[in-house]
Short mmCIF file of C-alpha atoms in Angstrom, two decimals:
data_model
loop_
_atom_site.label_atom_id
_atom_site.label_comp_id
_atom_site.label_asym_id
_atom_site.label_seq_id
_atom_site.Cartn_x
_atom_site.Cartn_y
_atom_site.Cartn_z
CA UNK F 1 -12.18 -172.17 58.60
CA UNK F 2 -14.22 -169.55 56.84
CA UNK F 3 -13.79 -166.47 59.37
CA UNK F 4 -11.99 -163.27 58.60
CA UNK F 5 -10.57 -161.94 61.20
CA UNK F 6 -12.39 -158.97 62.44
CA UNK F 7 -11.08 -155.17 61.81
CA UNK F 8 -13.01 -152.59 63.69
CA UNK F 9 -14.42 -151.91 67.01
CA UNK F 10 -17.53 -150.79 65.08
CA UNK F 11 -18.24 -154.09 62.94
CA UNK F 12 -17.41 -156.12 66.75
CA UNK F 13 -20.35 -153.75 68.34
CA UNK F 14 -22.53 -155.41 65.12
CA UNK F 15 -21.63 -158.82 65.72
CA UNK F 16 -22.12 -158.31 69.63
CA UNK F 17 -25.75 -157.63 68.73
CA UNK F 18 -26.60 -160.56 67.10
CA UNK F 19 -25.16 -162.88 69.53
CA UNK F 20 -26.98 -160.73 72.43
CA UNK F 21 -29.71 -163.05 73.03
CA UNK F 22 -27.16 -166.53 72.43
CA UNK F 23 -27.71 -168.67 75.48
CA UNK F 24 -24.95 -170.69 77.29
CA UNK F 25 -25.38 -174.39 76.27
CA UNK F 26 -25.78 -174.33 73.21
CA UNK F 27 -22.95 -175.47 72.37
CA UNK F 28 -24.34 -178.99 73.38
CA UNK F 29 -26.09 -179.95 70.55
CA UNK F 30 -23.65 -178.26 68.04
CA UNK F 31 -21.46 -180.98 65.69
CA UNK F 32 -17.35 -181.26 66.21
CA UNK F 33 -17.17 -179.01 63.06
CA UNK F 34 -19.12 -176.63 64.51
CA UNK F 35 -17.54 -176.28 67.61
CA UNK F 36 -14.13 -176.45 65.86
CA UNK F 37 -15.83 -173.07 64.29
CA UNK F 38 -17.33 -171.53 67.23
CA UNK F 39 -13.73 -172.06 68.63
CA UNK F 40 -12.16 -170.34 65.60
CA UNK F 41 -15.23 -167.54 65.46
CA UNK F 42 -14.05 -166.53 69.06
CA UNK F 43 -10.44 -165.99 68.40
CA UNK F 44 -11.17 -164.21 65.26
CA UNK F 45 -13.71 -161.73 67.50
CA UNK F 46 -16.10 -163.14 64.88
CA UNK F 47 -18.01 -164.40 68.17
CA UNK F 48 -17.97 -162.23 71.19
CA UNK F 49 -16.97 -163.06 74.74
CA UNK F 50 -17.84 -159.67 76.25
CA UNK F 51 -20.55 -157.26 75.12
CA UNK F 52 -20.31 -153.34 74.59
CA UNK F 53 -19.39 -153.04 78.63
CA UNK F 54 -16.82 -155.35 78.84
CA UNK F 55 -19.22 -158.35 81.06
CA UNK F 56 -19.53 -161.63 79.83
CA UNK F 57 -21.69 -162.88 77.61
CA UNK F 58 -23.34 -166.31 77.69
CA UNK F 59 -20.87 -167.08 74.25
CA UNK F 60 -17.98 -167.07 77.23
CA UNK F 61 -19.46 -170.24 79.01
CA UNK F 62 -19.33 -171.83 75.49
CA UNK F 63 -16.29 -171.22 74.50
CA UNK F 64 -14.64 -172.30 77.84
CA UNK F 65 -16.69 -175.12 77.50
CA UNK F 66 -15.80 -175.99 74.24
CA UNK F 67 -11.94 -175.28 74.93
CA UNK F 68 -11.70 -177.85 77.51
CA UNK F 69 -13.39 -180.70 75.99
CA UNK F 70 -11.44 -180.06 72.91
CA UNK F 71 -8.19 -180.47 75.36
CA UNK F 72 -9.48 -183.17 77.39
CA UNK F 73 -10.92 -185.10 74.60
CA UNK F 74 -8.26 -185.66 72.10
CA UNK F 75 -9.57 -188.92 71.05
CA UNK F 76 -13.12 -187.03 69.52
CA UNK F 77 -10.27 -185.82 66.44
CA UNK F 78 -8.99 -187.55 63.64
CA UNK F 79 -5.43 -186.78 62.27
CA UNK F 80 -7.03 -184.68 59.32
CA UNK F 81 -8.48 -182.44 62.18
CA UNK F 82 -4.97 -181.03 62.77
CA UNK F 83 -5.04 -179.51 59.39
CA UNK F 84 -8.25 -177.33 59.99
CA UNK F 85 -6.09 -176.24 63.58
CA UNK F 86 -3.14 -175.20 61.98
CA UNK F 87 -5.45 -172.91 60.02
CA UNK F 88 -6.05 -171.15 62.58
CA UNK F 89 -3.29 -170.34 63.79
CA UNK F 90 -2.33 -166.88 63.54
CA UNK F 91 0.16 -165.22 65.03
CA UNK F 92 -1.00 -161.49 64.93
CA UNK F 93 -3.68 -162.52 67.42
CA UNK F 94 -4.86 -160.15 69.75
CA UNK F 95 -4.39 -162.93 72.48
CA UNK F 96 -1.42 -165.15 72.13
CA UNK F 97 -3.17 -167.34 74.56
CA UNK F 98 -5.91 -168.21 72.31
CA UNK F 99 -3.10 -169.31 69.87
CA UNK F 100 -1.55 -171.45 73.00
CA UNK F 101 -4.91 -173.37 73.01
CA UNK F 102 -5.06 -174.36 69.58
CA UNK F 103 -1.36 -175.85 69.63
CA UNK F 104 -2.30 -178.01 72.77
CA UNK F 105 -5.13 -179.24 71.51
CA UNK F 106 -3.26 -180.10 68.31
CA UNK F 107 -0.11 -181.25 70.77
CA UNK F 108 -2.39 -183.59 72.08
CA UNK F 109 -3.93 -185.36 69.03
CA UNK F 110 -0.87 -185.92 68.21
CA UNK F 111 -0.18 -187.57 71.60
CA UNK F 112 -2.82 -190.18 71.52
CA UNK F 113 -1.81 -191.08 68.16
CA UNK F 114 1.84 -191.58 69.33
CA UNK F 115 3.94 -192.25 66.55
CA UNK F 116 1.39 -191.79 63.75
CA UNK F 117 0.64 -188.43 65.21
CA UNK F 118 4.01 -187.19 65.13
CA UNK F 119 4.87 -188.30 61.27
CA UNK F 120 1.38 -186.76 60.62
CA UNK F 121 1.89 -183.46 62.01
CA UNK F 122 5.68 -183.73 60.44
CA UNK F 123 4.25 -184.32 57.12
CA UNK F 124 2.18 -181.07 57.37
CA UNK F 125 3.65 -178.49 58.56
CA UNK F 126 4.55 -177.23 54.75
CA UNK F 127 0.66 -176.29 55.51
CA UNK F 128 1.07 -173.92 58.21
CA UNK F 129 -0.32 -170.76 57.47
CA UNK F 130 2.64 -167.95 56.77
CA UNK F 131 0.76 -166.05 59.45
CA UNK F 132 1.04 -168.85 61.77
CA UNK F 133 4.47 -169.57 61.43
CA UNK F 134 5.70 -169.22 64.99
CA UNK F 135 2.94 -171.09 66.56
CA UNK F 136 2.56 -173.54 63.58
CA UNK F 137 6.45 -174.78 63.45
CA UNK F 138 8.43 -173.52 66.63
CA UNK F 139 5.93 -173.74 68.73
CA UNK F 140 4.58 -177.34 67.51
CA UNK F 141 8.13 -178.54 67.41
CA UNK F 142 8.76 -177.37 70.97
CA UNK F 143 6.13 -179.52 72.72
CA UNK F 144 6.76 -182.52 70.86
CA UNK F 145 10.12 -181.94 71.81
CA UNK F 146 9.20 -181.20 75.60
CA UNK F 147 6.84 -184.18 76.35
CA UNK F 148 8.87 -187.23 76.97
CA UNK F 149 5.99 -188.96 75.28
CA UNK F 150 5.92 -187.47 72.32
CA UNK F 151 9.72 -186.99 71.99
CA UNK F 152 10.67 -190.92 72.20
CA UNK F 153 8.94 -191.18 68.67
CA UNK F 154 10.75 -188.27 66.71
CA UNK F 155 13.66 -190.26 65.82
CA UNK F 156 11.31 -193.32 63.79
CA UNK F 157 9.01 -190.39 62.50
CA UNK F 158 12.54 -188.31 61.03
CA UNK F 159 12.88 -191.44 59.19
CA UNK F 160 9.50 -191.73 57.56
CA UNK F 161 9.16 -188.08 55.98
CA UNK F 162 10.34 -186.33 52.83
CA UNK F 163 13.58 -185.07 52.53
CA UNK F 164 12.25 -181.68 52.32
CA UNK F 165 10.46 -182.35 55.78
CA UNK F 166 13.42 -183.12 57.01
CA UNK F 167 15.10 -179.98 56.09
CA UNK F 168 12.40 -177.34 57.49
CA UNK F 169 13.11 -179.45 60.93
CA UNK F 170 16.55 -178.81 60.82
CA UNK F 171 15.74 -174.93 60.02
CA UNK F 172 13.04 -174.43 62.54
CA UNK F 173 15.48 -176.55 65.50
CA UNK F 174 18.46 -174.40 64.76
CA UNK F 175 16.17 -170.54 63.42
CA UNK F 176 18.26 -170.16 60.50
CA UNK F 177 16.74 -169.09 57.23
CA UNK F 178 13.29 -168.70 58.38
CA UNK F 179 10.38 -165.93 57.73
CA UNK F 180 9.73 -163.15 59.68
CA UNK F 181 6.80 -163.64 61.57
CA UNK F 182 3.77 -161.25 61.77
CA UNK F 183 3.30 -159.56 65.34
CA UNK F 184 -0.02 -158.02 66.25
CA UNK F 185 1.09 -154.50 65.93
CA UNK F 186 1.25 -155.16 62.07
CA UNK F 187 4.93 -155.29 62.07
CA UNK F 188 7.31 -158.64 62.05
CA UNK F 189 9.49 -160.15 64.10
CA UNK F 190 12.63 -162.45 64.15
CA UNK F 191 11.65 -166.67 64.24
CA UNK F 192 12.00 -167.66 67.64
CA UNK F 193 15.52 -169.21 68.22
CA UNK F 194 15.39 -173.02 70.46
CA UNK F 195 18.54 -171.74 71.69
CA UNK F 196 17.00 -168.58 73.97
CA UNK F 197 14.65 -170.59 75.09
CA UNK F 198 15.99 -171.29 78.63
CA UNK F 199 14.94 -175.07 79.11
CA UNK F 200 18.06 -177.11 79.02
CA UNK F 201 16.28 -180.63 78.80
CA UNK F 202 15.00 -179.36 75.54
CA UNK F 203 17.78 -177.72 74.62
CA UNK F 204 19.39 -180.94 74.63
CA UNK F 205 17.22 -182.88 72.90
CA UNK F 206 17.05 -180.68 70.22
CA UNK F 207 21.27 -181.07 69.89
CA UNK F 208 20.67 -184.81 69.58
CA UNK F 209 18.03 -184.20 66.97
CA UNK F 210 20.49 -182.28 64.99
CA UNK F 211 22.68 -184.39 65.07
CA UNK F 212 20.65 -187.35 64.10
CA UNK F 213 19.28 -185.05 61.12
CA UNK F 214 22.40 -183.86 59.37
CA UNK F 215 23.81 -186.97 58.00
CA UNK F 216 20.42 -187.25 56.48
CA UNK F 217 20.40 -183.29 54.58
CA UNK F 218 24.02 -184.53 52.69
#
């Protein structure tokens, strides 16, 4: 993706003015890249929702727009769409939930590519962004490991990748030895840890990954 993320309130008020006449629908005749960009463009405030007064602008019915289709329509992606998503992942964004979005949609390629999906996104994740980190690896890693779909094809896809794949799994499963990760405020944070996570069916499964994994680290 090519957008900056936006600094000042003053540069969003100039960007507010050029999209002030934008009309909702436009987005229909756009290509999958460049909705993939208006996507990105709205969570970067490149593209405005809201105008100087807080209402809506027509950019708002686009984005929604776009945001469902993108979940909906999984099959529209290739696998080599996941790597422009995990660019733009960031996890200083002024709304986490935009970040949420972009790892279901990615969650879901994956899904209706089954096993290929998984060993894809596997084999990438040394491409995650360092200020993605917590969306691109614990939070991809926890919804494969959550959806009973995606979960019976970890163990074949363990088998297929690197060694060195292997052993970020391992680190992001147990939150040993991993970055800080970038917070919004500008300061950093601790890696997210499976083991506060509350939900006991993945809890487990991530035990029985780590178990399957360490006899392959030695």
């Amino acid at each position: 993706m090519s957008y900056q993320k936006t600094e000042s309130h003053d540069e969003y008020l100039k960007i507010v003015e050029r999209y002030k006449d934008y009309e909702a629908g436009t987005y229909e005749s756009m290509t999958l890249k460049e909705k993939m960009d208006f996507l990105d463009g709205v969570h970067t405030e490149n593209i405005p929702l809201f105008d100087e007064d807080g209402d809506d602008m027509d950019t708002a019915d686009d984005y929604y727009s776009i945001r469902d289709e993108f979940l909906e329509q999984p099959e529209q992606f290739s696998l080599n769409d996941i790597l422009s998503f995990l660019e733009m992942l960031d996890d200083s964004c002024c709304q986490p939930s935009f970040m949420e979005t972009i790892t279901k949609i990615i969650h879901n390629i994956v899904r209706h590519y089954q096993q290929e999906g998984v060993v894809f996104l596997f084999s990438n994740l040394n491409k995650v962004p360092e200020k993605g980190i917590r969306f691109g690896l614990f939070v991809n890693i926890y919804l494969l490991i959550k959806d009973d779909m995606t979960y019976q094809f970890i163990n074949d896809a363990i088998g297929s990748v690197p060694s060195d794949t292997v052993g970020l799994i391992h680190k992001i499963l147990s939150g040993k030895d991993m970055p800080e990760v970038p917070e919004k405020d500008g300061q950093t944070g601790r890696f997210p840890v499976f083991d506060e996570c509350g939900d006991e069916t993945v809890l487990e499964r991530k035990r029985e990954l780590e178990k399957m994994i360490l006899p392959l680290l030695t």
